[in-house]
XYZ file of C-alpha atoms in Angstrom:
502
model
C -152.036 34.397 -74.701
C -151.934 37.109 -71.951
C -148.671 38.339 -70.852
C -148.290 38.518 -66.936
C -145.415 39.844 -65.058
C -143.627 36.930 -63.697
C -144.603 33.250 -63.577
C -148.059 32.833 -61.682
C -147.403 30.373 -58.588
C -150.917 30.099 -57.169
C -153.728 27.776 -58.621
C -155.803 31.055 -59.096
C -153.052 32.801 -61.493
C -152.770 29.278 -63.424
C -156.350 28.783 -63.718
C -157.007 32.438 -64.714
C -154.347 32.029 -67.658
C -156.066 28.762 -68.847
C -159.314 30.638 -69.022
C -157.846 33.553 -70.694
C -156.617 30.955 -73.567
C -160.062 29.319 -73.914
C -162.071 32.370 -74.225
C -161.136 36.057 -75.008
C -163.781 37.242 -72.539
C -163.184 35.236 -69.650
C -160.691 37.768 -67.566
C -163.505 40.834 -67.941
C -164.566 40.406 -64.430
C -161.503 39.910 -62.842
C -159.881 42.705 -65.006
C -162.506 45.106 -63.966
C -161.964 44.381 -60.182
C -158.171 44.725 -60.727
C -158.740 48.101 -62.331
C -161.137 49.454 -59.689
C -158.991 48.152 -56.734
C -155.553 49.260 -58.217
C -156.949 52.528 -59.411
C -158.391 53.366 -55.860
C -155.193 52.259 -54.140
C -153.062 54.095 -56.622
C -155.360 57.242 -56.182
C -154.823 57.140 -52.317
C -150.857 56.865 -52.760
C -150.860 59.680 -55.324
C -153.192 61.827 -53.576
C -150.938 62.015 -50.576
C -148.147 63.532 -52.594
C -149.938 66.597 -53.013
C -152.791 66.664 -50.776
C -150.935 68.435 -48.103
C -149.963 71.431 -50.211
C -152.790 73.745 -49.896
C -152.882 72.644 -46.173
C -149.421 73.812 -45.326
C -150.364 77.348 -44.226
C -152.709 75.803 -41.828
C -150.420 73.356 -40.615
C -147.737 75.872 -40.193
C -149.919 77.843 -38.231
C -151.186 74.971 -35.966
C -148.110 73.159 -35.585
C -145.246 75.744 -36.120
C -142.186 74.999 -38.470
C -139.992 76.669 -40.656
C -139.686 76.399 -44.459
C -137.431 73.182 -44.367
C -140.117 71.702 -42.010
C -142.907 72.187 -44.527
C -140.668 70.696 -47.313
C -140.076 67.532 -45.006
C -144.093 67.294 -44.543
C -144.055 66.656 -48.159
C -140.566 65.130 -48.422
C -140.804 62.516 -45.849
C -143.586 60.807 -47.400
C -142.142 61.299 -51.142
C -138.570 60.233 -49.816
C -139.617 57.102 -47.922
C -142.153 56.056 -51.047
C -139.074 56.551 -53.404
C -136.361 54.729 -51.740
C -138.391 51.706 -50.870
C -140.467 50.996 -53.931
C -138.212 48.753 -55.564
C -137.801 46.743 -52.492
C -141.724 46.719 -52.148
C -141.788 45.415 -55.636
C -139.176 42.849 -54.901
C -141.165 41.607 -51.521
C -144.223 41.397 -53.640
C -142.208 39.232 -56.145
C -140.958 36.976 -53.454
C -143.883 36.644 -51.069
C -146.898 37.165 -53.292
C -148.102 40.467 -54.898
C -151.532 40.239 -53.550
C -150.340 39.639 -50.176
C -147.962 42.342 -50.162
C -150.331 44.796 -51.482
C -152.655 44.230 -48.680
C -149.985 44.665 -46.307
C -148.910 47.939 -47.774
C -152.692 49.003 -47.624
C -152.669 48.308 -43.987
C -149.475 50.433 -43.320
C -150.649 53.142 -45.247
C -154.116 53.298 -43.662
C -152.658 53.012 -40.055
C -150.117 55.880 -40.680
C -152.917 57.992 -41.981
C -154.553 57.588 -38.862
C -151.524 58.493 -36.887
C -150.798 61.352 -39.128
C -154.405 63.021 -38.382
C -153.578 62.592 -34.664
C -150.169 64.110 -34.714
C -149.667 66.765 -31.751
C -146.869 68.330 -33.485
C -144.606 68.973 -36.746
C -142.191 66.286 -35.646
C -144.707 63.674 -34.985
C -146.502 64.612 -38.453
C -143.125 64.330 -40.387
C -142.818 60.716 -38.672
C -146.226 59.808 -39.690
C -145.795 60.844 -43.149
C -142.578 58.639 -43.195
C -144.233 55.508 -42.495
C -147.143 56.442 -44.680
C -144.565 56.280 -47.653
C -143.372 52.932 -46.336
C -147.001 51.717 -46.897
C -147.408 53.407 -50.254
C -143.949 51.903 -51.424
C -144.995 48.313 -50.571
C -148.519 49.052 -52.161
C -147.932 51.394 -55.140
C -145.689 49.258 -57.368
C -147.763 46.214 -56.884
C -150.950 47.967 -58.440
C -149.361 48.028 -61.959
C -148.081 44.579 -61.998
C -151.355 43.336 -60.437
C -153.397 45.327 -63.218
C -151.091 44.212 -65.981
C -151.580 40.613 -65.294
C -155.311 40.819 -64.955
C -155.630 42.657 -68.425
C -155.560 41.161 -71.876
C -152.839 42.826 -73.894
C -155.124 44.031 -76.462
C -157.167 46.075 -73.947
C -154.190 47.033 -71.855
C -153.712 50.624 -73.436
C -157.296 51.596 -72.343
C -157.114 50.091 -69.003
C -153.800 51.864 -68.227
C -155.162 55.029 -69.626
C -158.100 54.767 -66.878
C -155.518 54.000 -64.294
C -153.358 56.895 -65.625
C -156.367 59.152 -65.361
C -157.280 58.160 -61.980
C -153.355 58.887 -61.118
C -153.546 62.181 -62.803
C -156.850 63.191 -60.986
C -155.401 62.227 -57.662
C -152.245 64.454 -58.422
C -153.846 67.464 -59.927
C -156.882 67.233 -57.301
C -154.562 67.015 -54.311
C -154.637 70.740 -53.594
C -158.344 71.065 -54.181
C -159.385 68.096 -51.661
C -156.716 69.338 -49.252
C -157.858 73.203 -49.458
C -161.384 72.131 -48.961
C -161.074 69.868 -46.087
C -158.613 72.195 -44.496
C -161.002 75.117 -44.693
C -164.304 73.542 -44.162
C -163.272 70.821 -41.698
C -159.810 70.730 -40.558
C -156.308 69.722 -42.096
C -156.431 66.561 -40.192
C -159.229 65.352 -42.556
C -156.860 65.226 -45.602
C -155.504 62.019 -43.612
C -158.564 60.546 -42.140
C -159.989 60.582 -45.781
C -157.536 57.310 -46.323
C -158.884 55.434 -43.477
C -162.358 54.119 -44.465
C -160.994 53.715 -48.038
C -158.154 51.443 -47.027
C -160.347 49.396 -44.622
C -162.667 48.822 -47.636
C -159.936 47.941 -50.017
C -158.043 45.279 -47.921
C -160.875 42.582 -47.731
C -161.997 43.159 -51.240
C -158.379 42.773 -52.552
C -158.239 39.385 -50.698
C -161.381 38.334 -52.272
C -161.017 39.680 -56.024
C -157.413 39.634 -56.884
C -155.141 36.642 -57.929
C -152.050 35.686 -56.168
C -148.778 35.634 -58.078
C -145.084 35.144 -57.362
C -141.827 35.231 -59.226
C -139.928 31.883 -58.941
C -136.649 32.105 -57.010
C -137.014 35.817 -56.552
C -134.541 37.099 -54.080
C -134.366 40.430 -51.896
C -131.430 42.638 -52.503
C -130.973 44.080 -49.142
C -127.469 45.645 -49.832
C -128.930 47.514 -52.988
C -131.922 48.792 -50.945
C -129.595 50.248 -48.070
C -127.349 51.766 -50.872
C -130.188 53.573 -52.803
C -132.090 54.410 -49.559
C -128.849 56.028 -47.877
C -127.808 57.723 -51.085
C -131.358 59.450 -51.910
C -131.940 60.539 -48.186
C -128.331 62.278 -48.319
C -128.923 64.017 -51.326
C -132.342 65.379 -50.442
C -131.355 66.075 -46.911
C -128.545 68.402 -48.352
C -130.706 70.225 -50.992
C -133.507 70.733 -48.085
C -131.335 72.135 -45.686
C -128.999 74.092 -48.063
C -130.613 77.440 -47.449
C -130.801 77.076 -43.638
C -127.282 75.983 -43.091
C -125.477 77.044 -46.410
C -124.271 75.194 -49.045
C -120.803 74.877 -47.659
C -121.781 73.736 -44.175
C -120.550 70.183 -42.989
C -124.149 68.588 -42.906
C -124.953 69.904 -46.156
C -121.687 68.867 -47.901
C -121.576 65.341 -45.905
C -125.169 64.664 -47.259
C -124.457 65.718 -50.921
C -121.132 64.121 -51.183
C -122.044 60.856 -49.286
C -125.483 60.422 -50.880
C -123.794 60.841 -54.415
C -121.224 58.330 -53.397
C -124.008 55.874 -52.136
C -125.820 56.154 -55.553
C -122.935 55.495 -57.383
C -122.313 52.527 -55.260
C -125.899 51.468 -56.092
C -125.263 51.842 -59.914
C -122.041 49.635 -59.489
C -123.827 47.166 -57.579
C -126.776 47.014 -60.150
C -124.144 46.108 -63.014
C -122.110 43.683 -60.881
C -124.463 41.918 -58.669
C -126.301 38.602 -60.036
C -129.607 39.606 -58.709
C -129.878 43.453 -57.818
C -132.896 45.181 -56.855
C -132.621 47.304 -60.012
C -130.804 45.625 -62.939
C -128.977 48.180 -64.478
C -128.862 46.243 -67.850
C -132.306 47.670 -68.422
C -131.242 50.981 -68.792
C -129.179 49.848 -71.877
C -132.340 49.576 -73.555
C -133.215 53.270 -74.910
C -136.817 52.997 -74.152
C -136.435 52.024 -70.484
C -133.706 54.861 -70.347
C -135.788 57.473 -72.094
C -139.150 56.972 -70.283
C -137.593 56.585 -66.802
C -135.457 59.865 -67.268
C -138.438 61.536 -68.608
C -140.491 60.272 -65.697
C -138.036 61.615 -63.005
C -137.746 65.148 -64.790
C -141.535 65.555 -65.451
C -142.178 64.977 -61.661
C -139.313 67.172 -60.635
C -140.633 70.038 -62.739
C -144.519 69.404 -61.676
C -144.241 68.590 -58.036
C -141.899 71.555 -57.154
C -143.970 73.965 -59.169
C -147.433 72.951 -57.509
C -145.806 73.061 -54.040
C -145.084 76.693 -54.684
C -148.119 77.476 -56.801
C -150.513 76.385 -54.140
C -148.870 78.500 -51.678
C -148.874 81.518 -54.139
C -152.537 81.401 -54.580
C -153.094 81.608 -50.849
C -150.241 83.695 -49.707
C -150.139 86.245 -52.684
C -153.374 86.097 -54.551
C -155.234 85.888 -51.373
C -157.758 82.916 -51.926
C -158.827 80.764 -49.407
C -157.562 77.046 -49.460
C -160.765 76.062 -51.235
C -160.750 78.738 -53.535
C -157.020 78.076 -54.418
C -158.057 74.385 -55.048
C -160.859 75.395 -57.142
C -158.944 77.772 -59.324
C -156.616 74.886 -60.081
C -159.367 72.750 -61.575
C -158.466 73.359 -65.112
C -155.421 71.521 -64.242
C -157.614 68.934 -62.566
C -160.244 68.384 -65.355
C -157.709 68.249 -68.230
C -156.094 64.934 -67.262
C -159.318 63.230 -66.768
C -160.555 63.888 -70.345
C -156.795 63.454 -71.984
C -155.534 60.548 -70.111
C -158.002 57.761 -71.594
C -157.543 59.294 -74.897
C -154.091 59.121 -74.752
C -154.202 55.507 -73.955
C -156.315 54.702 -76.878
C -153.880 56.980 -78.902
C -150.799 55.005 -77.900
C -152.380 51.589 -78.781
C -152.517 52.946 -82.357
C -149.935 55.481 -83.163
C -147.305 54.433 -80.355
C -146.421 55.875 -76.901
C -143.445 58.122 -78.096
C -145.329 60.871 -79.904
C -147.998 61.052 -77.285
C -145.792 61.274 -74.333
C -143.263 63.714 -76.046
C -146.156 65.999 -76.697
C -147.665 65.771 -73.213
C -144.229 66.778 -71.842
C -143.809 69.408 -74.055
C -147.214 71.007 -73.342
C -146.358 70.519 -69.696
C -143.253 72.556 -70.147
C -145.015 75.189 -72.059
C -147.458 75.724 -69.197
C -145.004 76.049 -66.488
C -143.296 78.546 -68.740
C -146.356 80.511 -69.250
C -146.927 80.573 -65.582
C -143.523 81.907 -65.164
C -144.012 84.643 -67.538
C -147.427 86.156 -66.245
C -146.942 85.458 -62.555
C -146.889 88.989 -60.367
C -148.220 89.989 -57.323
C -151.564 91.521 -59.019
C -151.768 88.740 -61.786
C -155.307 87.966 -62.642
C -156.893 84.484 -62.762
C -157.780 85.000 -66.461
C -153.983 85.309 -66.994
C -153.333 82.226 -65.425
C -156.061 80.198 -67.008
C -154.168 79.134 -70.332
C -151.138 78.043 -68.334
C -153.547 75.742 -66.299
C -155.286 74.325 -69.221
C -152.062 73.566 -71.134
C -150.335 72.183 -68.114
C -153.316 69.829 -67.554
C -153.493 68.539 -71.154
C -149.835 67.790 -70.931
C -150.131 66.062 -67.871
C -152.858 63.934 -69.067
C -151.248 63.199 -72.265
C -148.173 61.844 -70.155
C -149.576 59.502 -67.578
C -151.226 56.694 -69.559
C -148.700 56.287 -72.534
C -145.814 56.556 -69.878
C -147.211 53.388 -68.240
C -147.624 51.537 -71.371
C -144.497 52.345 -72.844
C -142.634 51.175 -69.638
C -144.260 47.788 -69.548
C -143.515 47.334 -73.160
C -139.753 47.906 -72.944
C -139.119 44.959 -70.536
C -139.698 40.935 -70.268
C -142.841 40.009 -68.024
C -140.312 38.502 -65.384
C -138.723 41.874 -65.215
C -142.114 43.946 -64.873
C -142.245 44.059 -61.195
C -138.778 45.578 -60.853
C -139.470 47.866 -63.941
C -142.801 49.300 -62.466
C -140.823 49.620 -58.641
C -138.080 51.676 -60.541
C -140.195 53.888 -62.639
C -142.407 54.722 -59.614
C -139.421 55.105 -57.387
C -137.637 57.517 -60.381
C -141.105 59.545 -60.262
C -141.099 60.004 -56.402
C -137.266 60.843 -56.629
C -138.280 63.332 -59.052
C -140.935 64.711 -57.008
C -138.725 65.030 -53.678
C -135.898 66.558 -55.793
C -138.510 68.957 -57.618
C -139.619 70.157 -53.933
C -136.181 70.361 -52.506
C -134.552 72.107 -55.699
C -137.289 74.561 -56.440
C -137.830 75.647 -52.831
C -134.097 76.148 -52.655
C -134.219 78.416 -55.693
C -137.402 80.177 -54.095
C -135.505 80.746 -50.644
C -132.275 81.878 -52.618
C -134.419 84.544 -54.846
C -137.279 85.445 -52.406
C -139.188 84.290 -49.352
C -142.468 84.593 -46.981
C -141.754 87.987 -45.947
C -144.091 89.716 -48.436
C -146.166 88.956 -51.601
C -143.470 90.446 -53.852
C -140.871 88.385 -51.944
C -142.816 85.286 -52.670
C -143.258 86.149 -56.392
C -139.605 86.911 -56.610
C -138.787 83.605 -55.238
C -141.563 81.698 -57.403
C -140.750 82.859 -60.973
C -137.360 81.649 -61.164
C -138.271 78.452 -59.581
C -140.818 77.866 -62.055
C -138.425 78.529 -64.950
C -136.304 75.743 -63.507
C -139.395 73.374 -63.562
C -140.246 74.436 -67.073
C -136.588 73.686 -68.256
C -136.673 70.203 -66.425
C -139.963 69.089 -68.014
C -138.465 70.318 -71.422
C -135.520 68.279 -71.101
C -137.699 65.366 -70.190
C -139.698 65.568 -73.420
C -136.320 65.444 -75.227
C -135.602 62.096 -73.131
C -139.173 60.761 -74.613
C -137.749 60.995 -78.122
C -135.378 58.215 -77.040
C -138.405 55.678 -76.925
C -138.553 53.521 -79.766
C -141.396 53.816 -82.194
C -144.557 51.237 -82.136
C -142.863 48.813 -84.320
C -139.732 48.610 -82.332
C -141.415 48.206 -78.942
C -143.477 45.304 -80.163
C -140.842 43.288 -81.913
C -138.732 41.078 -79.842
C -135.161 42.165 -79.018
C -132.157 39.968 -78.638
C -130.980 39.286 -74.935
C -128.833 41.857 -73.384
C -125.548 40.420 -72.326
C -125.493 39.211 -68.736
C -129.354 38.711 -68.584
C -130.016 35.883 -66.161
C -133.714 36.086 -66.511
C -135.546 33.130 -67.607
C -137.406 35.347 -70.349
C -135.344 37.318 -72.930
C -135.944 41.066 -72.188
C -137.912 43.190 -74.652
C -135.257 45.832 -74.635
C -135.558 47.832 -77.915
C -132.321 47.855 -79.842
C -130.444 51.173 -79.266
C -129.216 51.450 -82.767
C-alpha cells in the first residue's frame, strides 16, 4: 500500500489510496501530473536562488549598491525562504497541502512581477523577500505532494527526476540569468516566473489531490524564534566587513541570533507540538542527511555567488558567455541525478550521497587550486565537470533518504526542515564566503578579486567535505527499510521510522 505523508482527509485522497490498493497502475496518471507540476514549481523556486548571480553586475550598474546590497539581493530571498519553510509545511498540514501550494505559487508569481518593476535596490530586496515567502509556502509541499502520489516502488526514480530538475535549476541559474540580462534585460529573470506561475495554479487545482494532517497545529512561537535567530546571524555576517566584527549592530545580531536559535532548539525538545520536533535529530539518518544538506549548500551557493562574478569581472566574459561556460556544471546533474535515484533504490542512498559530496568538494578545491587572473577555461573545465557530477549524485538520493528516515505523519515537517536547512546553508554560504572574500580581496582589480575568491573557495570545499563525512552517518539500505522503535517523547500517531543510532 502506498505510504502518504499524513492521513488524507479529503475524498480525493481516500479514493486515490483505495485505487492504489486495487491496482498497481491506478496512480500512474496522477503520479505523472504530480511529478510535472511539483518539478516545475520546484524549478521556479530553486532557479530564483541563483538566477540573479550573473545579473549582479548589471543590477549594480543599474540600481547601484555596495557588496552588502548585492548579498541581500540574494539573501533576502534565501533567508525568508529558509525561516518560513517549516511554517509553510505546517500550514499545508493544517489547511490543505494543495490549497497552500496554490497560495504559495500566487504569492511567488506576484512578487516576481514586483521585482521586475523595482525602481531601486531597496525595492528589489523587499520584493525578493516576498518571493521567499511564497517559495517557503510552496516548496516544502512539492515533496510531500509528490511522495503522496507516487508508489514506494517507483519513488526513487520519481525523486531522481525531481532532483534532476532541481539540480538543473540551481546549476542553470547563472546561464539563464546571464542570457536574459545580456540579450533582454535583468528584469526578465523575474518576468520569466509570471507565465509559469499563472499556468501552474489552475493545473494544480485540477490535477493534485488534497490532503491534510488531522489535528495539525501551528507553532507560532517556534516560527518567531527561528526566524529572528537566523535573521540575526545572517545580518551579522553580511554586515561584518562593512561595520566591523566588533561593532554593536554586528555583535548584537550574532549574539541575539544565536540565543534565539538556542531557544528554538530548547522549544523543539520541550513543546508538545513544535514546528520542528528535535526528537527527529536523535535518529542518525535524519541528523546526517540534514547536516550534509546544510553544509553542501553552504559551500556550493557561496562558491557560485563568487565564481559567476569572477567569470565576468576577471575572465572578461559577457553574462551569456559566463553562463555557457558553466554548462558542464549544468549538464552533469541532468545526467547523474536520475541515475543516482535508481542507484539509491538498489544499493541505498548513503554511498551515492557521500560520493557526490566528496566529488563536489574535490571540484571546489580544484577551482581554488587553478584560479588566477589569467586562468584558461580548459584549466577550469575538469573542476566544472567533477562538481556537476557530484551535485547530480547528491540531489535525488538525499531526498529519498530524508523521506525514509521519518514516519509518514512527520514527512511534511521533515521536508520543511530539510529545505529550510538547505536554504540556511545557502544564505550562510553567501554571507560567510563573501565575508572571506572581502577580508582577503575585493572589487578593486582582477587580482584583488582573485585574491578574495581563492580562500573563499577553499572554505567552501572544506564545508562540503565535512558534509560528506556527515553523510556517512546515514544508515545503510536495510536499516532504513526496517521499522525502528518509537523515540521517547514521540506523540505522533505513527511510530517514527528513525534508524537506530547504535
